[in-house]
Tab-separated table of C-alpha atoms and ligand atoms in Angstrom:
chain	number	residue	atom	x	y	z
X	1	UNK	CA	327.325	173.037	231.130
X	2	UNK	CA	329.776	171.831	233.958
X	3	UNK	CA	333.126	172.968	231.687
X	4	UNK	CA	331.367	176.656	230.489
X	5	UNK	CA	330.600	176.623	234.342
X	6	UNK	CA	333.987	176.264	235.402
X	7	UNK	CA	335.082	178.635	232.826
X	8	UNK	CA	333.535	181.419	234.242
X	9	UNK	CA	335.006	181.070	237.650
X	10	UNK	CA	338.357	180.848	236.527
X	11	UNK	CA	338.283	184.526	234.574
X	12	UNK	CA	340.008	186.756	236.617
X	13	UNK	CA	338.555	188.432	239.218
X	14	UNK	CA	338.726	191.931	237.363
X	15	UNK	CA	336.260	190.118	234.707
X	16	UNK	CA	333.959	188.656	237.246
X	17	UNK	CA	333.781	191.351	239.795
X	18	UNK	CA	331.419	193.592	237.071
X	19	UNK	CA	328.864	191.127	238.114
X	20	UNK	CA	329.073	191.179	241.715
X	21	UNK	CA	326.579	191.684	243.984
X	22	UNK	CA	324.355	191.404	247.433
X	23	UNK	CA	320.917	192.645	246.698
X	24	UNK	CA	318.948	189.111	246.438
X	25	UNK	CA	316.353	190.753	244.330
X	26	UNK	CA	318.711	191.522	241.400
X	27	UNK	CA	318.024	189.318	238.345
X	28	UNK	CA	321.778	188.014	237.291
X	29	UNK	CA	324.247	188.388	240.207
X	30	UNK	CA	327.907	186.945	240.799
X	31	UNK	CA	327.413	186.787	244.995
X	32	UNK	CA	329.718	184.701	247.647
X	33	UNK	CA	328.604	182.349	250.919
X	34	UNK	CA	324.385	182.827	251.556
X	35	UNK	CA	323.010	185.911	252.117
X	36	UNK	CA	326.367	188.229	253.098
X	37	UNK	CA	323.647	191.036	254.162
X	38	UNK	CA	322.393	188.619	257.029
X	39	UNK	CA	324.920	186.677	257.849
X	40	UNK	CA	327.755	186.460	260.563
X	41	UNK	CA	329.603	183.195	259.591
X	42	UNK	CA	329.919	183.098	255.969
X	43	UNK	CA	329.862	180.065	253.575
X	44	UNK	CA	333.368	178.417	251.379
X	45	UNK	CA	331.191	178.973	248.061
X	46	UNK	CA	331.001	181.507	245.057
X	47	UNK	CA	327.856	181.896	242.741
X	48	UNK	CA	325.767	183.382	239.739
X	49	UNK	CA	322.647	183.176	239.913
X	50	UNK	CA	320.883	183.656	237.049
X	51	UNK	CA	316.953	184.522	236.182
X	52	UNK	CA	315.926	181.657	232.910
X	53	UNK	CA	312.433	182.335	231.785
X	54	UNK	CA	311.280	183.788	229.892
X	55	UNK	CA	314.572	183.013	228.304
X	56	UNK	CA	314.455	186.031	225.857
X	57	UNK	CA	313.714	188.638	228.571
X	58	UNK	CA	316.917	187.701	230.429
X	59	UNK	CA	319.666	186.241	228.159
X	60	UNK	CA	320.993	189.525	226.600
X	61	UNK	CA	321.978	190.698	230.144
X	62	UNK	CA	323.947	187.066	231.107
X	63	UNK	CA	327.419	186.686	230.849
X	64	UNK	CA	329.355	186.768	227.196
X	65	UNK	CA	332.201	186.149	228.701
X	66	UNK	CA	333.082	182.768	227.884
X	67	UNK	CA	332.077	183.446	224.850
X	68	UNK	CA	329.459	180.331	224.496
X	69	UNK	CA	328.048	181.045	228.015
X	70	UNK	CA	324.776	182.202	226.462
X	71	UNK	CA	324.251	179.141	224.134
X	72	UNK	CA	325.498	176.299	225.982
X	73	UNK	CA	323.397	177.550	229.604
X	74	UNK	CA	320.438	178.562	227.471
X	75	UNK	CA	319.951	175.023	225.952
X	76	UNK	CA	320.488	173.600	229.369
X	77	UNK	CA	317.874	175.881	230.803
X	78	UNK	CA	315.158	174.561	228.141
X	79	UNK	CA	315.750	170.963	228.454
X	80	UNK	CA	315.801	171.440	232.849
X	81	UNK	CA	312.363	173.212	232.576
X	82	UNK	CA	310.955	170.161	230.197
X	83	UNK	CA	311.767	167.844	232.558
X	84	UNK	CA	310.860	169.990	235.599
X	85	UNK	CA	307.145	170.250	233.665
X	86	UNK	CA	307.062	166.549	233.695
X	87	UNK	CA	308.233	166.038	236.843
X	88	UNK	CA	305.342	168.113	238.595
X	89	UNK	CA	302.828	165.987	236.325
X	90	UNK	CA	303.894	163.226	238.029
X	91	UNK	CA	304.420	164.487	241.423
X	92	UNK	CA	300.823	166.232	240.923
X	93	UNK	CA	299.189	162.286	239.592
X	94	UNK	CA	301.390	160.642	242.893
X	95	UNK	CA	298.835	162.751	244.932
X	96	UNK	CA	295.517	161.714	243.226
X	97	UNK	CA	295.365	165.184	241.547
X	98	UNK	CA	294.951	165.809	237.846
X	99	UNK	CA	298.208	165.728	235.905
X	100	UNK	CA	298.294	169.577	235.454
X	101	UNK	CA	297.026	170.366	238.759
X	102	UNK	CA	300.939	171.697	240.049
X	103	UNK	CA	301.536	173.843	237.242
X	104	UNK	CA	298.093	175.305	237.142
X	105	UNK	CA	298.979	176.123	240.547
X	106	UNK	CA	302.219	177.296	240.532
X	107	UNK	CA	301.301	179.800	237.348
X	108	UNK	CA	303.648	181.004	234.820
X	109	UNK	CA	306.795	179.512	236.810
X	110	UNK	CA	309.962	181.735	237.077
X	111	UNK	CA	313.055	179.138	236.165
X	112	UNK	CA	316.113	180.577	238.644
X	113	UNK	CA	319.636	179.091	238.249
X	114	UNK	CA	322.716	178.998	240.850
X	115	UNK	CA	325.986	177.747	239.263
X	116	UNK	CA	327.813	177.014	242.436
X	117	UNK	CA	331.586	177.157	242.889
X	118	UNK	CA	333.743	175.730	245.958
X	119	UNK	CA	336.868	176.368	245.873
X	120	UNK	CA	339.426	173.798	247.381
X	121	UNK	CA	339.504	174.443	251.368
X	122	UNK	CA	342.473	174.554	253.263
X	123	UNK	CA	340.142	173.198	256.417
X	124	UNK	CA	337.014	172.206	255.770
X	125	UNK	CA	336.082	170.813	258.685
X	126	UNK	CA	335.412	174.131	259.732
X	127	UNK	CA	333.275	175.450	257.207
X	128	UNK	CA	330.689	174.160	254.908
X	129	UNK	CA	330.186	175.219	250.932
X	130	UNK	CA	326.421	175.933	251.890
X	131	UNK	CA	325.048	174.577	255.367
X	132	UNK	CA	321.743	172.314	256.231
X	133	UNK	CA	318.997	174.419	254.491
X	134	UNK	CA	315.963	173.163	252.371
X	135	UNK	CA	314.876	175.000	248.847
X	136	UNK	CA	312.661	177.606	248.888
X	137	UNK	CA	311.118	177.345	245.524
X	138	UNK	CA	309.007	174.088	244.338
X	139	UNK	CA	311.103	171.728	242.474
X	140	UNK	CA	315.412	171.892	242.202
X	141	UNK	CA	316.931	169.987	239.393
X	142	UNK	CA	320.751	169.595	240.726
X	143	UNK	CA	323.439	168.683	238.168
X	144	UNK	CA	326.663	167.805	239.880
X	145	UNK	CA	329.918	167.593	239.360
X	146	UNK	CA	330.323	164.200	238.090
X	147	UNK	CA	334.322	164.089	239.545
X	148	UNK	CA	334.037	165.278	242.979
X	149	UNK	CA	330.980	164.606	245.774
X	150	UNK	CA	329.932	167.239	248.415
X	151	UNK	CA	325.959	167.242	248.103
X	152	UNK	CA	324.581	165.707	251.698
X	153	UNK	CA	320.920	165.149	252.543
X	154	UNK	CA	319.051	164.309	256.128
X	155	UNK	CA	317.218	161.321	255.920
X	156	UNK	CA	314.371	160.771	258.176
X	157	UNK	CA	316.659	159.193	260.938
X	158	UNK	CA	318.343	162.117	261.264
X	159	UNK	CA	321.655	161.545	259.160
X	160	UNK	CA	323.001	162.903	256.788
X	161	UNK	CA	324.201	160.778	253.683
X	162	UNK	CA	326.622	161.432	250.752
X	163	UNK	CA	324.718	161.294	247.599
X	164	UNK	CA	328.072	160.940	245.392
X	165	UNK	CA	327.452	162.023	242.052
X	166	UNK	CA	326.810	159.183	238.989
X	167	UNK	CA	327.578	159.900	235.359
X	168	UNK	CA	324.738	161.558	233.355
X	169	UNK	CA	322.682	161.856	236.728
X	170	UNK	CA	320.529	164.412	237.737
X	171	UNK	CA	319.076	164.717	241.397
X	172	UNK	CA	315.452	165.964	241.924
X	173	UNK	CA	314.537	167.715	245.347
X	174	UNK	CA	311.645	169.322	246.557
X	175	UNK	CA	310.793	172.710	247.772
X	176	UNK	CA	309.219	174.329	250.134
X	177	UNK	CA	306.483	174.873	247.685
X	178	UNK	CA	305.681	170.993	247.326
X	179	UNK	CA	305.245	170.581	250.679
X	180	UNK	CA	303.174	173.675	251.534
X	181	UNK	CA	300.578	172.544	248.144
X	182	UNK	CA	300.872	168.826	249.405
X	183	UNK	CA	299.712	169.400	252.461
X	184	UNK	CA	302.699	168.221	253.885
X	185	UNK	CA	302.683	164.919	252.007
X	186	UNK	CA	305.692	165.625	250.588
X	187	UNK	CA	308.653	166.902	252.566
X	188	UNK	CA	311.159	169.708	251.455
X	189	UNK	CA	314.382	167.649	251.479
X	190	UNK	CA	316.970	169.245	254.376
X	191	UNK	CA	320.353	168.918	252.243
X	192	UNK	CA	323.923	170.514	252.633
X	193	UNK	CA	326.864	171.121	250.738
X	194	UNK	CA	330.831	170.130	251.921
X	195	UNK	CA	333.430	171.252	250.959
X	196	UNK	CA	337.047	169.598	250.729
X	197	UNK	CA	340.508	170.557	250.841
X	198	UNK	CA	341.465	168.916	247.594
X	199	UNK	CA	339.956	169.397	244.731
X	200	UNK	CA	337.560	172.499	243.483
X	201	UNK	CA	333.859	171.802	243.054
X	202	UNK	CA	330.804	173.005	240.923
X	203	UNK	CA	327.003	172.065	240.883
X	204	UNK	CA	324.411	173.523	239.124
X	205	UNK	CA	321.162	174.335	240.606
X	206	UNK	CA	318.138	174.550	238.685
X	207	UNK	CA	314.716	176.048	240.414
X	208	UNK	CA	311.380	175.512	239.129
X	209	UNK	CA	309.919	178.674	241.322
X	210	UNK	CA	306.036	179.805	241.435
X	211	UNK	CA	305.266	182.899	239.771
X	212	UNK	CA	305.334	185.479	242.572
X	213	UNK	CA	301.188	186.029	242.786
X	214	UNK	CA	300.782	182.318	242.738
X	215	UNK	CA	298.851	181.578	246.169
X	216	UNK	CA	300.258	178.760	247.521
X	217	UNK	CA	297.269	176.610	249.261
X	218	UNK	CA	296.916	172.912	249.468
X	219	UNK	CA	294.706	171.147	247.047
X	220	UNK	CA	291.423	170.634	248.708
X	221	UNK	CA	291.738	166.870	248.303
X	222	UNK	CA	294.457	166.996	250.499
X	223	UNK	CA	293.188	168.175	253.950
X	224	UNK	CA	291.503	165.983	255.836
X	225	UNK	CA	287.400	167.255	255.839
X	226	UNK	CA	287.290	169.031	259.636
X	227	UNK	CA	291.193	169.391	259.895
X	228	UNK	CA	292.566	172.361	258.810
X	229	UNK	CA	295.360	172.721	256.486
X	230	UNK	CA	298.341	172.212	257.801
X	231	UNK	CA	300.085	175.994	256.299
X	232	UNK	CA	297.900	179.242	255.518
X	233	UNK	CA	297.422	180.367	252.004
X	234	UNK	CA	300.306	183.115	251.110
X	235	UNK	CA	301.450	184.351	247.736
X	236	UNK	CA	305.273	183.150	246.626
X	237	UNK	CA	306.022	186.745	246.933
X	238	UNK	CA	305.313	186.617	250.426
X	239	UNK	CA	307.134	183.283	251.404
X	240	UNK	CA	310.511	184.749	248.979
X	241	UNK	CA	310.545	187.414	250.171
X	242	UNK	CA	310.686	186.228	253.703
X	243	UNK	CA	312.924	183.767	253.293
X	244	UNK	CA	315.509	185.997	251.874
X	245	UNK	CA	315.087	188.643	254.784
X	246	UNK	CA	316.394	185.871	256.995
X	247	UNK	CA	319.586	182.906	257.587
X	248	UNK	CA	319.822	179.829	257.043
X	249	UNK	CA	320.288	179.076	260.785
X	250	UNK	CA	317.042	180.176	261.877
X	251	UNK	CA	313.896	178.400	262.240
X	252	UNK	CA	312.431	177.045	258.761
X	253	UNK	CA	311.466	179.600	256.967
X	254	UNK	CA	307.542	177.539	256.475
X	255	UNK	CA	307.644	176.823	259.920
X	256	UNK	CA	306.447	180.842	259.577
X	257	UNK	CA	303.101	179.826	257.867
X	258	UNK	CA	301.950	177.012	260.025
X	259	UNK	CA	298.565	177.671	260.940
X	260	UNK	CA	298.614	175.945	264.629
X	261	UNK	CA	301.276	178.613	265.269
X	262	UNK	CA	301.267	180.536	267.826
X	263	UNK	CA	301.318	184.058	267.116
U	301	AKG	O1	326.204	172.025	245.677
U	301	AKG	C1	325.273	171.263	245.914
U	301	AKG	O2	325.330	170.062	245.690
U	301	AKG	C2	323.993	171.797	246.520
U	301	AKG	C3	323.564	173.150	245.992
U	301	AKG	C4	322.293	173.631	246.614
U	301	AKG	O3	321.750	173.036	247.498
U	301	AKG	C5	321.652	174.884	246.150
U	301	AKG	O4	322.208	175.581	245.286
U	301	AKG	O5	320.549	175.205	246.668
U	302	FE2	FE1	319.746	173.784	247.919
């Protein structure tokens, strides 16, 4: 996956400009930094995103260029979902709930990939490959590269740590998502990407996202009888759609769906 990664960002530019674009909403997109349209200070970082299920809806329009893009990235794809699947099984029996409570709840997920590229940085201490944000979607499956670190996360103490990549590892954070249908149990992990001046660096991103009418409410178990829950209900439309009209330096983007805010 990593190498058929890499390939793609070294074609020329000529090859990978037919890809290019802005719009968020477009299904397969070669883009650069965040969110170009709404930002002023722009990220060290290429990437193409990709939409992954269902599989056979999107794979004639990805990339054929390497030439075993398709099959190598599509494989990938099935085996990430499996284990995402099992994953929120787990997650969903941590909180007392029944083992397919999450994916009940999160409906007939969309699967969303970002193969991200840093190129080496003649001063990174002045930029960062993407900054402190937290994932909008429910579960990320992160495959780094296994040669070079540059994924940070906040810990609870409020600093961040290195978490240097190990052979054959995956990392597993949570969304948004888990912590809005958690009731907060669960916390959408802050992380951040650096980027260095020596060496060129890949990860790729998997998202387990809810299908867009999925409404997004805590379990009942979860809230506290006479306490409200902590968010309002909204539909993943809502939240996306949201969260791509804004930066990643603003106010967290669930912060927007408390319901002891203020209006
Ligand atoms: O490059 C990394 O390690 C982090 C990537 C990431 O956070 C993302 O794509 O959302
Ligand atoms: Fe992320």
């Amino acid at each position: 996956m990593m190498a058929v990664g890499l390939q793609f960002f070294h074609l020329p530019p000529e090859e990978k400009e037919k890809l290019y674009s802005d719009e968020p909403s477009k299904k397969i997109r070669l883009s650069t930094s965040f969110n170009i349209r709404k930002e002023t200070v722009h990220n060290w970082r290429d990437y193409l995103r990709l939409h992954c299920h269902p599989m056979e809806e999107y794979l004639p329009e990805w990339p054929s260029n390497p030439e075993s893009f398709k099959e190598i990235v599509s494989a990938y794809c099935r085996e990430v979902r499996l284990l995402g699947l099992r994953l929120l099984g787990m997650i969903s029996l941590s909180l007392g709930l029944e083992q397919d409570y999450l994916e009940k709840a999160l409906g007939e997920q969309e699967q969303h990939m970002a193969v991200n590229y840093y190129p080496q940085c003649p001063e990174p201490e002045l930029t960062y490959g993407l900054p402190k944000h937290t994932d909008p979607n429910a579960l990320t499956i992160l495959l780094q590269d296994p040669n070079v670190a540059g994924l940070q996360v906040l810990t609870g103490g409020d600093q961040w740590i290195a978490v240097n990549p190990r052979p054959n590892a995956l990392v597993v954070n949570l969304g948004d998502q888990l912590q809005a249908l958690s009731n907060g149990a669960y916390k959408s992990v802050w992380h951040r990407a650096v980027v260095n001046a020596a060496q060129e660096r890949m990860s790729v991103a998997s998202f387990l996202c809810p299908c867009n009418s999925a409404v997004i409410s805590p379990a009942a178990g979860l809230v506290r009888d006479g306490e409200a829950a902590v968010y309002r209900s909204y539909t993943y439309d809502e939240y996306y759609k949201k969260f791509w009209s804004r930066n990643l330096d603003q106010e967290h983007c669930l912060e927007l769906f408390r319901n002891d805010r203020l209006q």
